[in-house]
Coordinates of C-alpha atoms in Angstrom, one line a residue:
Chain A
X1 CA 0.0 0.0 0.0
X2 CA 1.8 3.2 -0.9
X3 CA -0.2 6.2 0.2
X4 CA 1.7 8.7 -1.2
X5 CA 0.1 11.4 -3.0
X6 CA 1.6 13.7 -5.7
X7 CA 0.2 16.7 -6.1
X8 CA -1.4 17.4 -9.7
X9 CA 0.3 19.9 -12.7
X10 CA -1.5 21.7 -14.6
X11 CA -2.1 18.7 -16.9
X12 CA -3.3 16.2 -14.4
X13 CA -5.6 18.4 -12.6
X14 CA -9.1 17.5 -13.5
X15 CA -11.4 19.5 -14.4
X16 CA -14.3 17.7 -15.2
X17 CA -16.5 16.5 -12.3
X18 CA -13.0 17.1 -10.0
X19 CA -14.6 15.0 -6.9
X20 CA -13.9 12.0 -9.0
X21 CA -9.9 12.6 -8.7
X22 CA -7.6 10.1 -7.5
X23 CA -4.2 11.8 -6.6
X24 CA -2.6 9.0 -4.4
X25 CA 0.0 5.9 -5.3
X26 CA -2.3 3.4 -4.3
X27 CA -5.1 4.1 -6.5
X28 CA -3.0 4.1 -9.3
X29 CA -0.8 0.9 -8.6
X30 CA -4.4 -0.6 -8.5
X31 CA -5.7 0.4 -11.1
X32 CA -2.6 -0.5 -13.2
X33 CA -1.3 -3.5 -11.6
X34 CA -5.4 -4.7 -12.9
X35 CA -4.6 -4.0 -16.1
X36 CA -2.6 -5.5 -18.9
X37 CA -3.0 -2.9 -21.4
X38 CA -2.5 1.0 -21.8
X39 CA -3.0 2.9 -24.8
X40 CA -0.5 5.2 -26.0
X41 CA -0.1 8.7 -27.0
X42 CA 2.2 10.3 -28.8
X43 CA 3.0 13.1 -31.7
X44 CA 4.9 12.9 -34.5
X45 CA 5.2 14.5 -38.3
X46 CA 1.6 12.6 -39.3
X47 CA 0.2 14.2 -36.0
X48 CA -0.9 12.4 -32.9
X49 CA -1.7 8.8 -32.2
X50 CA -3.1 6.4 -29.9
X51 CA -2.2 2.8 -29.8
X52 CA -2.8 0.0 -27.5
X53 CA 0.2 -1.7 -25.5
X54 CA 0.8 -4.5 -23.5
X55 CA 1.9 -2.6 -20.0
X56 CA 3.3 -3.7 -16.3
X57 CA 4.2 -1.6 -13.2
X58 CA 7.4 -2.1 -11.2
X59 CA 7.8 0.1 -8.9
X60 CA 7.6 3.2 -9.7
X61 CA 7.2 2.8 -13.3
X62 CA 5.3 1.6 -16.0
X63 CA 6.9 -0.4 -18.1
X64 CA 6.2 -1.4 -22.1
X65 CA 8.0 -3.4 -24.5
X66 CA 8.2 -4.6 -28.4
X67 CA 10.0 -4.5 -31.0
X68 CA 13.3 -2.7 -32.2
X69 CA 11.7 -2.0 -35.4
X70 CA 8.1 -0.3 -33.8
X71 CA 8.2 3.4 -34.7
X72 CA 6.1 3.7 -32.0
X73 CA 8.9 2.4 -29.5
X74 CA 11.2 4.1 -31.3
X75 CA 9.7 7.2 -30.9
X76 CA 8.9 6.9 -27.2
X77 CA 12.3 5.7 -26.8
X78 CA 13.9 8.9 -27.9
X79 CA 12.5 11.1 -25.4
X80 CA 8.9 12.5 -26.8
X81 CA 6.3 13.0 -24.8
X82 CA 3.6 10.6 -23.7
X83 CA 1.0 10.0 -22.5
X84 CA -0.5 6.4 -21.1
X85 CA -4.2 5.6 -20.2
X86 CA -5.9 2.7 -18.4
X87 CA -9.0 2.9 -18.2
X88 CA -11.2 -0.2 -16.5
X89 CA -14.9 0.1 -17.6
X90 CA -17.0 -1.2 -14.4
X91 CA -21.1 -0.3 -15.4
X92 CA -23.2 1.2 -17.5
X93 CA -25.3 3.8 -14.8
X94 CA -28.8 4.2 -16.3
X95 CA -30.5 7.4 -14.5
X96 CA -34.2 8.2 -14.7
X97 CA -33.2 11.3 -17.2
X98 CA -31.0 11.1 -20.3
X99 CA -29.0 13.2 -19.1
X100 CA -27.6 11.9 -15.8
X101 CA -26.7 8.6 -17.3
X102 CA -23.3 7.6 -16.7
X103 CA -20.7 5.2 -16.5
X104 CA -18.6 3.7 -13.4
X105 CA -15.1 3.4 -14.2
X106 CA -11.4 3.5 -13.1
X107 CA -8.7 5.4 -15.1
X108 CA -5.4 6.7 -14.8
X109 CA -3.4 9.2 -17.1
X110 CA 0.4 9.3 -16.5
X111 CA 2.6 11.8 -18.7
X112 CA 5.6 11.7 -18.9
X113 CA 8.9 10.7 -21.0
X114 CA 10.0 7.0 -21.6
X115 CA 13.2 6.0 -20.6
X116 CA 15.1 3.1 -22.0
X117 CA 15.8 -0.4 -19.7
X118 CA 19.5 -1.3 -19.8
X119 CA 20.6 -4.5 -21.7
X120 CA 21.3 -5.8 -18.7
X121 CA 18.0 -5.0 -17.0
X122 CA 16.0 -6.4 -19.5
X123 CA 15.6 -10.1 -18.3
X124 CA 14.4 -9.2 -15.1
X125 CA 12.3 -6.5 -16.4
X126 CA 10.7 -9.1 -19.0
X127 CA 10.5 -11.6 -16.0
X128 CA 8.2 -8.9 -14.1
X129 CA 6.2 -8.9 -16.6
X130 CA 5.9 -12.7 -16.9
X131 CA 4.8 -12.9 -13.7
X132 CA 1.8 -10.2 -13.6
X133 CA 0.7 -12.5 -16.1
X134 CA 0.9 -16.0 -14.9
X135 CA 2.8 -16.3 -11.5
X136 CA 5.3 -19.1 -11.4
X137 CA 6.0 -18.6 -15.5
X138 CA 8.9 -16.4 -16.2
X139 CA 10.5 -20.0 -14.8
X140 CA 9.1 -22.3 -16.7
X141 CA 9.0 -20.7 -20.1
X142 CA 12.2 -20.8 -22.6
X143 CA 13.6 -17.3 -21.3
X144 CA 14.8 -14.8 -24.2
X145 CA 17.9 -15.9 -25.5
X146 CA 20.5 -13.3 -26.2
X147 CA 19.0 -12.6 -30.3
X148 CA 15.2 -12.6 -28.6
X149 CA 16.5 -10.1 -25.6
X150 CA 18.9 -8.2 -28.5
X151 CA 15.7 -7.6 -30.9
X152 CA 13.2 -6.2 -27.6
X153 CA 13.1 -2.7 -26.5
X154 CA 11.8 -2.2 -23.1
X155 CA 11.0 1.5 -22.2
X156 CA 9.5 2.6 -18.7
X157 CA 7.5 5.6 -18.0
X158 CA 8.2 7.5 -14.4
X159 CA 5.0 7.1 -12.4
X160 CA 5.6 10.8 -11.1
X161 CA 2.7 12.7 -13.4
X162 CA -0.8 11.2 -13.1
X163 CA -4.4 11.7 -12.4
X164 CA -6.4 8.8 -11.7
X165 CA -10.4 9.4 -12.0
X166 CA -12.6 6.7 -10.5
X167 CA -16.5 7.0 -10.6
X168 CA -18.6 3.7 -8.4
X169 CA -22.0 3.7 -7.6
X170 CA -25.5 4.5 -9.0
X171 CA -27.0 7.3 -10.8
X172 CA -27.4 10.4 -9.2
X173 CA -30.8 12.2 -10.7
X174 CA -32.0 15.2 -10.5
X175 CA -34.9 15.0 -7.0
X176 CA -37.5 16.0 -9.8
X177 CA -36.9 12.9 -12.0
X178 CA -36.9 10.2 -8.7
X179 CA -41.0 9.6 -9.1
X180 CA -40.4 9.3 -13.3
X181 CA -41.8 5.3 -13.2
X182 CA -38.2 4.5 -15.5
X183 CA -36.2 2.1 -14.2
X184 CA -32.6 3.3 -12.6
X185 CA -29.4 1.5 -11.1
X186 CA -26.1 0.3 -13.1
X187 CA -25.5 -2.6 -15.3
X188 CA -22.0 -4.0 -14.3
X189 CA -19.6 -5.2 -16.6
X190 CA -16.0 -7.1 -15.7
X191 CA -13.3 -8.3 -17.4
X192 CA -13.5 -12.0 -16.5
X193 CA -11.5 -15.1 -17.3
X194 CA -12.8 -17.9 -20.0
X195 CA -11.8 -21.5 -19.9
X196 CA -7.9 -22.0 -21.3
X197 CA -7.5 -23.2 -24.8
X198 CA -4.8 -25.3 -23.9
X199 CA -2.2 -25.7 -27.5
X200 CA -1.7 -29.3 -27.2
X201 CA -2.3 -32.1 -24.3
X202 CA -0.5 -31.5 -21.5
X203 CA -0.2 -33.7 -18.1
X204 CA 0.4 -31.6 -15.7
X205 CA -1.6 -27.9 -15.2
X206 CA 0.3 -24.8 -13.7
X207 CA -1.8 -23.1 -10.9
X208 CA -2.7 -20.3 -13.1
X209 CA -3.6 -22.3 -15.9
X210 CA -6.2 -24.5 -13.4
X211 CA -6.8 -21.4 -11.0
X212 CA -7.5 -19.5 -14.0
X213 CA -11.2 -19.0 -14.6
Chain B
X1 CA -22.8 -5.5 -43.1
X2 CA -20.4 -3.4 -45.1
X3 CA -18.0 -4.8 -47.2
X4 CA -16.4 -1.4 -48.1
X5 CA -12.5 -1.3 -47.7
X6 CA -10.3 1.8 -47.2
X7 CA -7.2 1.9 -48.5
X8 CA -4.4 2.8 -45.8
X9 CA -3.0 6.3 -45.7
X10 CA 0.6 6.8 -44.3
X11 CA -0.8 6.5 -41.2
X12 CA -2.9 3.8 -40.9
X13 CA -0.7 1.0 -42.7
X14 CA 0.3 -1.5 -40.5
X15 CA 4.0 -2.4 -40.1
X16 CA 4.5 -4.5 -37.2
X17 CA 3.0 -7.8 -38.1
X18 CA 0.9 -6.6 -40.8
X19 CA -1.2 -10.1 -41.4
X20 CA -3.1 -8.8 -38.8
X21 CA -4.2 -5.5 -40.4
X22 CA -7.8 -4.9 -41.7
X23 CA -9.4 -2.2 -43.3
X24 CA -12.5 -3.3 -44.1
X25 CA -15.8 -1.5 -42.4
X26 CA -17.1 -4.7 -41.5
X27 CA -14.0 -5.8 -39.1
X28 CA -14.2 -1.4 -38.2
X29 CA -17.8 -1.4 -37.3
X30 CA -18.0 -4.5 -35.4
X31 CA -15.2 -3.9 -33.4
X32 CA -16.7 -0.4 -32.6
X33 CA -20.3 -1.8 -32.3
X34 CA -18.8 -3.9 -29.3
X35 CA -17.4 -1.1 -27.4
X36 CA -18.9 1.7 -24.7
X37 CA -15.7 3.7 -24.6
X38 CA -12.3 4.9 -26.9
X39 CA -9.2 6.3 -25.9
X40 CA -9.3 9.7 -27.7
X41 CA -6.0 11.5 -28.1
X42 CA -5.5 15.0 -28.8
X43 CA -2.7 17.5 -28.5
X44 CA -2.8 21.3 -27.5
X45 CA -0.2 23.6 -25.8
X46 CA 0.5 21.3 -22.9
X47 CA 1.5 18.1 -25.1
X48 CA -0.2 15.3 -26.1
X49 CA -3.4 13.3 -24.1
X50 CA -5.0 10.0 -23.9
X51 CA -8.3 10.4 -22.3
X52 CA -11.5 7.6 -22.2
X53 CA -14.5 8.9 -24.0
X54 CA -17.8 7.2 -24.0
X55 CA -18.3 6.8 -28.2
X56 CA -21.4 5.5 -30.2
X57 CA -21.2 4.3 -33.8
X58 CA -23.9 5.8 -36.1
X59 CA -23.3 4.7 -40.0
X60 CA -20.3 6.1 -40.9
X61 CA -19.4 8.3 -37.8
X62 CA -18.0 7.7 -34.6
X63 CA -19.7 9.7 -32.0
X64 CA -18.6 11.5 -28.5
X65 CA -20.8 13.6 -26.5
X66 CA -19.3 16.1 -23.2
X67 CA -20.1 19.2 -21.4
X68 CA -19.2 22.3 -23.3
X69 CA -17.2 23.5 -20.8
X70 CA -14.5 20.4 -21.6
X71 CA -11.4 21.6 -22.4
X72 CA -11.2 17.9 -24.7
X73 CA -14.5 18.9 -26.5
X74 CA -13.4 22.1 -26.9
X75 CA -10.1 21.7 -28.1
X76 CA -11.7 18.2 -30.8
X77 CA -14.6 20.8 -31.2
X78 CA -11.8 23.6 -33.1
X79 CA -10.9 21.5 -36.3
X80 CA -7.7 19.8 -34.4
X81 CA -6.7 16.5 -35.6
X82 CA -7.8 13.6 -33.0
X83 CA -7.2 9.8 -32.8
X84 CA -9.8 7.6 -31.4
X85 CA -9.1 4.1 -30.4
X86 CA -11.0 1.4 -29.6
X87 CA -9.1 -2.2 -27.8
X88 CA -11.0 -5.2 -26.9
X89 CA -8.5 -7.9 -25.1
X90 CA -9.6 -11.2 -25.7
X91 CA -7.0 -13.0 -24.0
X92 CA -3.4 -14.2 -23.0
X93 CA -1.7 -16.1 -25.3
X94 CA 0.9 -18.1 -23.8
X95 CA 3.9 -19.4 -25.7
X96 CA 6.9 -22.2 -24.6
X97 CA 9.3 -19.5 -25.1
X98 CA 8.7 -15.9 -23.3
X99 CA 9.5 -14.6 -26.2
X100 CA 6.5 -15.5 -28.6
X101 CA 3.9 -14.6 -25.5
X102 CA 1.4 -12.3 -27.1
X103 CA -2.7 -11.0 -26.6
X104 CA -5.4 -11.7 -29.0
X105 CA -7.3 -8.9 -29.5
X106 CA -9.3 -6.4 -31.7
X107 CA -8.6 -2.8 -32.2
X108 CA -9.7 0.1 -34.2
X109 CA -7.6 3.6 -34.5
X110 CA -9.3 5.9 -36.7
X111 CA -7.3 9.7 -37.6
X112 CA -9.8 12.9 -38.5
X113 CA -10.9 16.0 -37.1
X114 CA -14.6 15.6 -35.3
X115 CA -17.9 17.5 -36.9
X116 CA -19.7 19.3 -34.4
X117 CA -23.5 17.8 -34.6
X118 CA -25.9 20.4 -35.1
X119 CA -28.3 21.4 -32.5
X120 CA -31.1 20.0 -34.7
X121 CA -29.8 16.7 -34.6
X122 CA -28.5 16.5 -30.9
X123 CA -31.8 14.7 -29.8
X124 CA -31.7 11.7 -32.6
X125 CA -27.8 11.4 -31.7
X126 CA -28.2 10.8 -28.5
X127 CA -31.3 8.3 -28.4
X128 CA -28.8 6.3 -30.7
X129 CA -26.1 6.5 -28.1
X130 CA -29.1 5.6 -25.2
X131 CA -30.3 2.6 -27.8
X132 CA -26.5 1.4 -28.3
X133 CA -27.0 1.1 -24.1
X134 CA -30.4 -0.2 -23.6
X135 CA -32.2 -1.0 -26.2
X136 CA -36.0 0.6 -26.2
X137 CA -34.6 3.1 -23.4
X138 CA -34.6 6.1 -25.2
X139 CA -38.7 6.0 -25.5
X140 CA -38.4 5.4 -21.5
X141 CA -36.1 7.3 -20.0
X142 CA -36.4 11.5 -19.5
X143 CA -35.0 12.9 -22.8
X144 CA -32.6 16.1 -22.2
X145 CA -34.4 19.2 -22.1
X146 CA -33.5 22.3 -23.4
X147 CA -31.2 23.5 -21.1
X148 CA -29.6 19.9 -21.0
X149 CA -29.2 20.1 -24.6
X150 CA -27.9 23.1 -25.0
X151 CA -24.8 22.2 -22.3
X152 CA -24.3 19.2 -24.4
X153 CA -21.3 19.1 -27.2
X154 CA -22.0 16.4 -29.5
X155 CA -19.1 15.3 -32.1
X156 CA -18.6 12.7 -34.8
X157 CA -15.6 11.8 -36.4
X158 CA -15.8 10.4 -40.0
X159 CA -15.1 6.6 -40.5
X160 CA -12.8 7.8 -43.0
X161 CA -9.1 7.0 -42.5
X162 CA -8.6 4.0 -39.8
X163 CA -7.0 1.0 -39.2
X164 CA -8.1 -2.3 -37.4
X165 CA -5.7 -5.4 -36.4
X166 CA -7.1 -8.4 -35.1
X167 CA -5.3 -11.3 -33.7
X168 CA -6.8 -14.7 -33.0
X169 CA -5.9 -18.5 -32.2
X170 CA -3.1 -20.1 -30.3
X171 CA 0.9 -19.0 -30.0
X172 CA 3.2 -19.3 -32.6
X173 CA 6.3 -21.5 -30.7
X174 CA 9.1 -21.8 -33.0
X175 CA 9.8 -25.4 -34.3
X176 CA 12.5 -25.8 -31.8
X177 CA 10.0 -24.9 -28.3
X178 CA 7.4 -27.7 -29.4
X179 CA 9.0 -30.3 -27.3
X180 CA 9.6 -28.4 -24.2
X181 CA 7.5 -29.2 -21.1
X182 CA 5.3 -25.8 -20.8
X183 CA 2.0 -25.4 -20.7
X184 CA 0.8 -23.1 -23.5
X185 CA -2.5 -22.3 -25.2
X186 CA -4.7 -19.2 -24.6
X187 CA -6.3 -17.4 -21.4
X188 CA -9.3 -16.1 -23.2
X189 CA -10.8 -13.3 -21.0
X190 CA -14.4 -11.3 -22.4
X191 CA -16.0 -8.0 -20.7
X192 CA -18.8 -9.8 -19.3
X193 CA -22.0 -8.4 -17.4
X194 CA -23.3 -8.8 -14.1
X195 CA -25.9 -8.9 -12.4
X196 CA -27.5 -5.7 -12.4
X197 CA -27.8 -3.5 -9.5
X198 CA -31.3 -1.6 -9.3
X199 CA -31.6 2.4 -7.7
X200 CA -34.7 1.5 -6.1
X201 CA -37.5 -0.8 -6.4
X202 CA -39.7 -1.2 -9.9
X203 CA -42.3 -4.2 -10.4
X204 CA -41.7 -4.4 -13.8
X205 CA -37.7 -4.6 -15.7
X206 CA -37.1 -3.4 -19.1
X207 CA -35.9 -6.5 -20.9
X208 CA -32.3 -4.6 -21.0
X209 CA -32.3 -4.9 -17.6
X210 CA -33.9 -8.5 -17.7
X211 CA -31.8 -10.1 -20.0
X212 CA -28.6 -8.8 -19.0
X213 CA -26.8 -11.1 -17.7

């Protein structure tokens, strides 16, 4: 639990419906370390993008990875600007008017500038990663050999500039709408685990293969 | 269903692993028809920004709604260039080797600069975002009154320039991993919903509510 909080810049202050804001460490290591994507920003001559990217936190960083040859992680690489979203969608909040619908959510907005992971960081680094996936792995699986580890570039992003924004709960209508016969409360949603779709037979299961849904 | 394909600009052709590129509506719409939110990224004198929007699909738009006073509605309101991405994870896809671990997924990142919708059609706009929600809803719930309206920015961005990459299936070992003694296959996950949470008490549920889960 790290209850640190870092006080927002004028980019991370929020604005919009500012009693939602989530300054503090812990909300953001929770909302990343539940995530296994971000989405990207960045600028460059053809203007901005936004792409999706496998992410993990250590520490006090978020890290991403891929290939030498992504202009994307080149780019980041060679100190641009950033910007990296999660966002977990929780409900859809249906409200007696139109207008106070909503939706329950947790996000988090880190800006920042990537800085490249050693050579000799990498392994562990990739290994980190590994494990947010399936815990036990990064020891069972073929780890990169020097050409695999030669060919990745793994980047991390200072966890030092962030908002976090997290809405829960139901609707909030206006006290002249509460008698409108419509009906009102959220529709959850989650990100849940399926059965595997195991590549082959194998004898044995690893706990987070047969702990997995 | 709409067969139409776009051909890729310089900034939506595919480069890393390009098998998985589509730029066919079909693959665009159904990946956006599946979604309640984008990442929209936008730049302005601060740098560049990733923020969730809630986004609606209406024939060839993709639509965002805010309160005026949003500095991100203002600033995609002006004529600046956006990017709007859409990610569904699917799952982990877990290889012998660490380096051939990967995610199946489906994305969409559409480039343009957003139309502000006319007053006029604000109303039929937004029952088609309430309909994407709930179908039947937007004959039940209160629809936005004037003064509602009129603090409502509504955008669309045309379905014009975009890029969608799927990838599906098992990993891809190299010839040399098959024999090793690791589990490997997929960990599908879905965004899945749950059992809905009612404001209240009502005798009778809208079959959106009803057949929710």
């Amino acid at each position: 639990m790290n209850a640190k909080t870092v006080p927002p810049t004028a980019r991370t202050r929020v604005r919009r419906i500012a009693e939602r804001a989530r300054h503090d460490r812990s909300t953001l290591d929770a909302i990343l370390d539940a995530a296994h994507i971000c989405h990207l920003a960045f600028a460059d001559a053809q203007g901005v993008h936004c792409l999706p990217m496998a992410c993990w936190r250590r520490a006090d960083h978020l890290y991403l990875h891929g290939s030498n040859g992504s202009r994307l992680l080149k780019l980041a690489a060679s100190g641009a600007q950033v910007c990296a979203t999660v966002t977990h969608l929780d409900g859809l909040v249906l409200a007696r008017s139109a207008f106070n619908h909503s939706m329950n959510y947790r996000s988090a907005v880190i800006y920042g500038v990537c800085e490249r992971v050693a050579d000799a960081d990498k392994p562990a680094a990739l290994d980190a990663f590994m494990e947010t996936i399936a815990p036990g792995r990064s020891r069972e699986a073929r780890r990169g050999n020097a050409s695999e580890l030669a060919a990745t570039t793994v980047l991390r992003l200072p966890l030092d500039e962030f908002a976090c924004k997290v809405r829960t709960g139901g609707p909030e209508d206006d006290a002249d709408d509460l008698d409108l016969p419509v009906w009102a409360g959220v529709l959850p949603l989650a990100l849940v685990p399926r059965p595997p779709q195991p590549d082959g037979a194998f004898d044995t299961l690893p706990d987070y293969v047969a702990n997995w849904t």
